XYZ file of C-alpha atoms in Angstrom:
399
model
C -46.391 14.878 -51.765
C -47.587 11.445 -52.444
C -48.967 9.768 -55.102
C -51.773 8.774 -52.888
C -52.042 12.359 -51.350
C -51.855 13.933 -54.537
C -55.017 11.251 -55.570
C -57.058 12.185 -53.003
C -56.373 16.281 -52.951
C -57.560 16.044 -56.905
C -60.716 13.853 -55.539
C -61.067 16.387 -53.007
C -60.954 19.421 -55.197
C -63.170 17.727 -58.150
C -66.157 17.008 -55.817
C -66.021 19.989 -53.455
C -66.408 22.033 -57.122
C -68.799 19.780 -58.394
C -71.363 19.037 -55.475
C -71.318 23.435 -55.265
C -71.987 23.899 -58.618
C -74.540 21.360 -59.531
C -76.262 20.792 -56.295
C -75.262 23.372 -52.854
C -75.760 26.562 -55.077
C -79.390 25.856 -56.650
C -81.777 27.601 -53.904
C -79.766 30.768 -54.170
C -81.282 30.481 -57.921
C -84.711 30.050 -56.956
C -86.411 32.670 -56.149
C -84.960 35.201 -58.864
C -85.730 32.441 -61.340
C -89.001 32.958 -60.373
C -89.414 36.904 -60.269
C -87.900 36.816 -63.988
C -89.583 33.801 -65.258
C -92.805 33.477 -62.946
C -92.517 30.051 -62.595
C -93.907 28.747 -59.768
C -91.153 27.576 -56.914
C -93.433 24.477 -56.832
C -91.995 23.972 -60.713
C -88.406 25.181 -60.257
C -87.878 22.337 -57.477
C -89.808 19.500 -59.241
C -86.937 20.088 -62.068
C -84.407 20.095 -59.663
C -86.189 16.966 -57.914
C -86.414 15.128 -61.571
C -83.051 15.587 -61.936
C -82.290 13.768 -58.811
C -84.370 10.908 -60.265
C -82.611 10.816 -63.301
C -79.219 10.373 -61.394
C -80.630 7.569 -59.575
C -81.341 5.661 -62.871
C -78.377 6.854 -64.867
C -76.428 5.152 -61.062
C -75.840 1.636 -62.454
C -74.875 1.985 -65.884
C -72.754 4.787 -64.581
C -71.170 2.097 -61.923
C -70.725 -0.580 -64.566
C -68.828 2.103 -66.865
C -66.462 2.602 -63.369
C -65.948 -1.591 -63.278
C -64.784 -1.819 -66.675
C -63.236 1.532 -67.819
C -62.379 2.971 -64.568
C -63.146 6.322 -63.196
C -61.416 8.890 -64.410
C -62.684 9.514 -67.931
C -66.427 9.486 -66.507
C -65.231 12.088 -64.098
C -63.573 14.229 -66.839
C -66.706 14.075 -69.487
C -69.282 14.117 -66.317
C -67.664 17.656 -65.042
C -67.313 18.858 -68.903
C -70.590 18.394 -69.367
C -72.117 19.205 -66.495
C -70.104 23.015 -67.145
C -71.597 22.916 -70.403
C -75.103 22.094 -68.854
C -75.226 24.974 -66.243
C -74.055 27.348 -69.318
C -77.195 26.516 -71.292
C -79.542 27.071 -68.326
C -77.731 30.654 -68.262
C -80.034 31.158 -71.081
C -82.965 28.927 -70.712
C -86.794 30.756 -70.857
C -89.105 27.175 -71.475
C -89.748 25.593 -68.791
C -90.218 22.297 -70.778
C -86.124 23.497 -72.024
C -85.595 24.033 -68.032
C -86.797 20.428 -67.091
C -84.605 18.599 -70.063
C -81.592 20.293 -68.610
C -82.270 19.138 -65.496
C -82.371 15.604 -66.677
C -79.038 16.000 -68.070
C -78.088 17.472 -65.127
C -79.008 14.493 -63.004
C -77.570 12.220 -65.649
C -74.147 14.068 -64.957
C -74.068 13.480 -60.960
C -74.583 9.876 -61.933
C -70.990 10.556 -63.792
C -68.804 12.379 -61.337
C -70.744 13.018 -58.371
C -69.625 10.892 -55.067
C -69.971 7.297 -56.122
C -67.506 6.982 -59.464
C -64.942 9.318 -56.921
C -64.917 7.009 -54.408
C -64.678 3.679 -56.401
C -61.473 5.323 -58.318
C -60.224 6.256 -54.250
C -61.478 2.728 -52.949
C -59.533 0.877 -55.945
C -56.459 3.272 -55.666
C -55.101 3.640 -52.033
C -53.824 1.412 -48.838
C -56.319 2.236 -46.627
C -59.616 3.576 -48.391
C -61.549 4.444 -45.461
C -58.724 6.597 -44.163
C -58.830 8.590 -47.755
C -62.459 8.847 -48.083
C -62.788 10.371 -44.383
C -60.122 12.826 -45.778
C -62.113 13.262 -49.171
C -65.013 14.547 -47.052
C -63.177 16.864 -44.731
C -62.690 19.356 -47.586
C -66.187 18.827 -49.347
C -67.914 19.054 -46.045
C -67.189 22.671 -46.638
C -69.382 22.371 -49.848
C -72.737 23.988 -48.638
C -70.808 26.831 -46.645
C -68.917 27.911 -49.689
C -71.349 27.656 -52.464
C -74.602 28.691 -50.914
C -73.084 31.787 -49.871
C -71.281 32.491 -53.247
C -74.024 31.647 -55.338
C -76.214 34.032 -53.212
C -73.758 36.773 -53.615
C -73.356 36.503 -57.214
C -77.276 36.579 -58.171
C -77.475 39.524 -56.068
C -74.578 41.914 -57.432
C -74.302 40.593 -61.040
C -77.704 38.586 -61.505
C -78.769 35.226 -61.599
C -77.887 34.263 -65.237
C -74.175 35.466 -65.379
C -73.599 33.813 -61.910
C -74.599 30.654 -64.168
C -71.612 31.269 -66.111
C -68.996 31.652 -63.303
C -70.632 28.600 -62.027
C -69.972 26.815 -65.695
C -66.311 28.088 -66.098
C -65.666 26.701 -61.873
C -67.124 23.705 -63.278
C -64.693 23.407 -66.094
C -61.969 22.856 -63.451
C -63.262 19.446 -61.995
C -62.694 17.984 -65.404
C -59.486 19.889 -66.054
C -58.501 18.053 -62.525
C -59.458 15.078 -63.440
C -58.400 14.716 -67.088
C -54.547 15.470 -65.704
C -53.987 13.645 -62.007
C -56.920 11.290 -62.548
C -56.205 9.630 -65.900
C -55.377 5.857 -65.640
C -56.288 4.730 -62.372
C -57.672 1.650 -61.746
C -62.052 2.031 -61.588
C -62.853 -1.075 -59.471
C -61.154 -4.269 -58.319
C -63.529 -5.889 -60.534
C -64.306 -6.031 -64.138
C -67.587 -5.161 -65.575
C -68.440 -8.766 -65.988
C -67.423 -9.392 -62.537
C -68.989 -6.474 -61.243
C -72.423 -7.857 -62.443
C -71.601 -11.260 -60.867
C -70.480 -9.167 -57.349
C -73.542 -6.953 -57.714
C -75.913 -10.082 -58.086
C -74.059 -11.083 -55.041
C -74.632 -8.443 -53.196
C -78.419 -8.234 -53.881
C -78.655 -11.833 -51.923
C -76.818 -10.399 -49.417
C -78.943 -9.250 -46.023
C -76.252 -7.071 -45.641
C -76.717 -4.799 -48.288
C -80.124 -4.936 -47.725
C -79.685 -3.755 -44.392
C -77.062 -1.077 -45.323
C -79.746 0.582 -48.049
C -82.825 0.300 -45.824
C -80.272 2.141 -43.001
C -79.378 4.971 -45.365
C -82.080 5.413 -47.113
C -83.829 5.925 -43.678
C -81.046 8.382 -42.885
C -81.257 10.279 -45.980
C -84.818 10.765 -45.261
C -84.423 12.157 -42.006
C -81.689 14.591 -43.651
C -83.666 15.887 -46.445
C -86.867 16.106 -44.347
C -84.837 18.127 -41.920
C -83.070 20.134 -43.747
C -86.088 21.317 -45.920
C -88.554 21.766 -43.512
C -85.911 23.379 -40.467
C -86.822 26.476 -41.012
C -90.679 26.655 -41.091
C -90.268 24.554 -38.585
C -88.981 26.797 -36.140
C -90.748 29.513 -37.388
C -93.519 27.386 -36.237
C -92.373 27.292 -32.963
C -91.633 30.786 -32.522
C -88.099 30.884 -32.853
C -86.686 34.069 -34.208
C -85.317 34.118 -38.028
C -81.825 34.953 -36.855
C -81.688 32.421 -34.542
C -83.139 29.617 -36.647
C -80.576 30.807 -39.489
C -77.645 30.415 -37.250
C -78.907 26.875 -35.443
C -79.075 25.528 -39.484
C -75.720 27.433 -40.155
C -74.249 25.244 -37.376
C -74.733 22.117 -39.440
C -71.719 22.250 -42.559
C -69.426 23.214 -39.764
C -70.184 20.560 -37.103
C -69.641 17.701 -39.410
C -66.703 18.625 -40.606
C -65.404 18.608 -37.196
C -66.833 15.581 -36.274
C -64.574 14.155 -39.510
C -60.961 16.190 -38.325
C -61.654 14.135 -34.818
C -62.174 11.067 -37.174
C -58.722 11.853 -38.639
C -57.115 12.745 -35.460
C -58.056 9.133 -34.089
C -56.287 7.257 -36.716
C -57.059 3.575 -36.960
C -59.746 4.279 -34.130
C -61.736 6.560 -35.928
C -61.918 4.461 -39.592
C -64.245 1.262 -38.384
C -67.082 1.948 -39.975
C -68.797 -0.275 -37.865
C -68.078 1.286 -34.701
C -68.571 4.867 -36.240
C -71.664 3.662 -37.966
C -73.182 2.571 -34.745
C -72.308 5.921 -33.098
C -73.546 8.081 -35.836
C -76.864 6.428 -35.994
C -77.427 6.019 -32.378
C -77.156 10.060 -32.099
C -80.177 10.483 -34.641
C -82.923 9.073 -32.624
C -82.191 11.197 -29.934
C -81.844 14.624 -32.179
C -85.160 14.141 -33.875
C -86.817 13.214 -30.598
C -85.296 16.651 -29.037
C -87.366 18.107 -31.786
C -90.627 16.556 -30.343
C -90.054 17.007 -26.631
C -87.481 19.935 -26.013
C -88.443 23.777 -25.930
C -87.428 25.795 -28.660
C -84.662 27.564 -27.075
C -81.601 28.336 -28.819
C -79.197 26.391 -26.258
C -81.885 23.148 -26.866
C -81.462 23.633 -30.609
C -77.862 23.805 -30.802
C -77.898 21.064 -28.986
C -80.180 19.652 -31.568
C -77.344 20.941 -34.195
C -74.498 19.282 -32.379
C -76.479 15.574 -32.366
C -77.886 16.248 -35.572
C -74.389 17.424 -37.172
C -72.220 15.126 -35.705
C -74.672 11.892 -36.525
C -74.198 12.994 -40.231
C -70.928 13.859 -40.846
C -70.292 10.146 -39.307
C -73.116 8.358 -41.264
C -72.294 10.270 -44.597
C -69.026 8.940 -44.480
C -69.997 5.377 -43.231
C -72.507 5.159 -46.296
C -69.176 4.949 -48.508
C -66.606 2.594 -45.975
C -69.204 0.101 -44.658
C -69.233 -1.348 -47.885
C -65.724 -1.592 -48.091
C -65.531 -2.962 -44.626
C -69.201 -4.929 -44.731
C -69.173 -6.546 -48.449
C -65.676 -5.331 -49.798
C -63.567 -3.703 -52.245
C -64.624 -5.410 -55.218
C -67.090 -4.351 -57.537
C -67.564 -1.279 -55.428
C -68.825 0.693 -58.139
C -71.657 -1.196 -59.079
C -72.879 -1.483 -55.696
C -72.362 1.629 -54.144
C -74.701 2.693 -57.687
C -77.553 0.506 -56.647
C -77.734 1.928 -53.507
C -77.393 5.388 -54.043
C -80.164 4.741 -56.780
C -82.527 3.320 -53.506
C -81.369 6.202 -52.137
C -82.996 8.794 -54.359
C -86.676 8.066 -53.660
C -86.273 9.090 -50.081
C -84.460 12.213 -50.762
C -86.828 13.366 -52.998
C -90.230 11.964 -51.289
C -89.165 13.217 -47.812
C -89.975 17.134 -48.835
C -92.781 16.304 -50.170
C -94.190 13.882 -47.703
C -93.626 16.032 -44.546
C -95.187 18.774 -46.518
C -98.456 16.940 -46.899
C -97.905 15.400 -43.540
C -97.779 19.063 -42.395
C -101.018 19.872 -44.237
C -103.156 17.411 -43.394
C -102.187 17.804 -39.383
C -102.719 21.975 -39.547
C -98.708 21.956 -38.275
C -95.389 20.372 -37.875
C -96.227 18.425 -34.175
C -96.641 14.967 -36.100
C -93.322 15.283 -37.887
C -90.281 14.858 -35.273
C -92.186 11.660 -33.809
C -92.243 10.410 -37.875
C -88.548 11.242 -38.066
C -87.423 9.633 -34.374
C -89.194 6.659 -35.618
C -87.303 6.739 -39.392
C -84.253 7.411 -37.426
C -84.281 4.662 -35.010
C -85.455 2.309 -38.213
C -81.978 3.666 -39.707
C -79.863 2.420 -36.255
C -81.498 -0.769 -36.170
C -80.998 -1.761 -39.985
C -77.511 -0.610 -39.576
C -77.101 -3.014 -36.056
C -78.905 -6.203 -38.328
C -76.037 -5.129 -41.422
C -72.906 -5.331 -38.936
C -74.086 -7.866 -36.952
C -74.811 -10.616 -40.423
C -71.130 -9.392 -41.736
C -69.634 -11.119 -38.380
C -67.414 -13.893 -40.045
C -68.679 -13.384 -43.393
C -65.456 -12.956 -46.371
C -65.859 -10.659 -48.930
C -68.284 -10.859 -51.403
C -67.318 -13.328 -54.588
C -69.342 -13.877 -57.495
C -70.124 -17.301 -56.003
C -71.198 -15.960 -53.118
C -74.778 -16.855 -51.973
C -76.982 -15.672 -49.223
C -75.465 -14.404 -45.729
């Protein structure tokens, strides 16, 4: 095995661990939280929902750490801690105690979670987009693993031991990490330089565009996703059936990323798989609005739907490689996936009140077609203002 193989199976292993753990796994802790507890579910998701928040400011000084120090210690202390995190909530009975250790939580993704992964992959391999697409075949598999596991442990050993397991799993990710990670290169730029490339890239249209493109996207996913259910229910769709349509989703985009891999050189423009993946979205939400809720119209639905965001997930990370370039990656993948956290936490929220103030659901697919063809467009305006333009320097001005 390669040095570059063996790079990206560690990367692979670290974040598949680490996204179950600290993010898949938490509803399967919700509701026996709150039969033990009797905190409100309201309360149990506003910590998870701070802790979001707090990963979206911890972002940048998390992606200036990656520029000058590199990735790999980060990724070691972030997974340590995070272990150590998920052992105190194990024991945790304040809710005020529950709510810090979300906050550290959060602060923790900011550390090893996506963004200071793919800056050590970006920095450290021939062909970046080629190892990220292979990074996210394996942790695509993330949501079907740990949902599932962390549902069967709270039910045959209960809720706080399964904490445990989930803390000594985590202690693996940094094991990984402090042994095939150590000593790779963080960034192409320095920290100093990063902060010159950032500024850069905040005059740039084309970042603009990218971030207003996924944060659009991410809205649409997390509106989706936590409203899917109810939704259907709404509709008169049975529970099995809805169950299975929003089963569908884990395993469609990871197929949509083995035909990205199968395609070679083909399938790693972000530009043209970008453009693909977003023009499938405004169709998929709009198939929410107009189509009957059969089951062959809904996995129909799940095939658009999946196969739009296994692309776009994926393009979020290479379109800045291929739109702005490989320098100072880690600060500016940071800043966006800090604009990103508003609309993954608002969009719950928003389509909840959206839902209550219109007695039912019928507003919200029109609200997401229109979010979703917002995301296509800004994505369009980002690849067509990188046409000619060389990668970002710290001299660079407007483009």
């Amino acid at each position: 095995m390669t040095q570059e193989r063996r790079l990206v199976l560690a990367v692979a292993i670290h974040q598949l661990i680490s996204w179950g753990t600290l993010y898949s796994a938490f509803p399967a802790f919700i509701v026996p939280i709150e039969a033990e507890l009797g905190w409100s579910r309201a309360s149990i998701a506003g910590a998870f929902s701070t802790g979001l928040l707090a990963s979206g400011i911890a972002a940048i000084p998390a992606g200036r750490w990656v520029d000058r120090h590199g990735s790999g210690g980060l990724l070691t202390v972030g997974a340590g801690l995070a272990a150590l995190l998920l052992a105190a909530w194990s024991a945790v009975d304040s809710l005020v105690l529950f709510y810090a250790l979300w906050i550290a939580i959060g602060i923790t993704h900011a550390m090893c979670l996506t963004d200071p992964a793919y800056a050590l992959v970006t920095a450290n391999t021939r062909d970046p987009r080629r190892a990220i697409t292979q990074v996210s075949f394996i942790t695509g598999f993330c949501n079907a693993l740990f949902l599932p596991l962390g549902a069967v442990l709270v039910e045959t050993i209960g809720w706080r031991p399964a904490l445990l397991v989930f803390a000594a799993l985590q202690l693996l990710p940094s094991v990984v990490a402090a042994v095939a990670l150590r000593g790779l290169r963080g960034s192409l730029a320095g920290s100093a330089e990063g902060r010159g490339l950032l500024r850069a890239a905040l005059r740039s249209r084309v970042f603009w565009a990218l971030t207003v493109a996924a944060c659009c996207q991410v809205f649409v996913n997390s509106g989706v996703m936590f409203h899917m259910l109810p939704f259907l229910d709404e509709r008169g769709m049975a529970l099995g059936a809805a169950l299975a349509i929003i089963a569908l989703h884990g395993p469609i985009q990871v197929a949509s990323r083995v035909v990205l891999v199968a395609l070679g050189p083909r399938g790693m423009d972000s530009r043209r798989v970008g453009l693909f993946g977003f023009v499938l979205l405004p169709p998929a939400m709009a198939m929410l609005a107009i189509a009957p809720p059969s089951f062959p119209m809904m996995v129909v639905f799940a095939l658009l739907f999946g196969i739009s965001g296994g692309l776009v997930n994926i393009v979020r990370a290479t379109a800045i490689v291929d739109l702005l370039g490989r320098a100072g990656y880690g600060q500016i993948s940071a800043a966006m996936s800090m604009a990103m956290v508003l609309p993954r936490v608002a969009a719950p929220l928003s389509l909840g009140l959206l839902w209550e103030f219109a007695g039912g659901y019928g507003p919200m697919p029109w609200l997401l077609t229109g979010m979703a063809t917002v995301a296509g467009l800004a994505f369009l305006v980002a690849v067509l203002a990188a046409r000619g333009q060389p990668p970002l320097t710290t001299a660079s001005g407007t483009s």
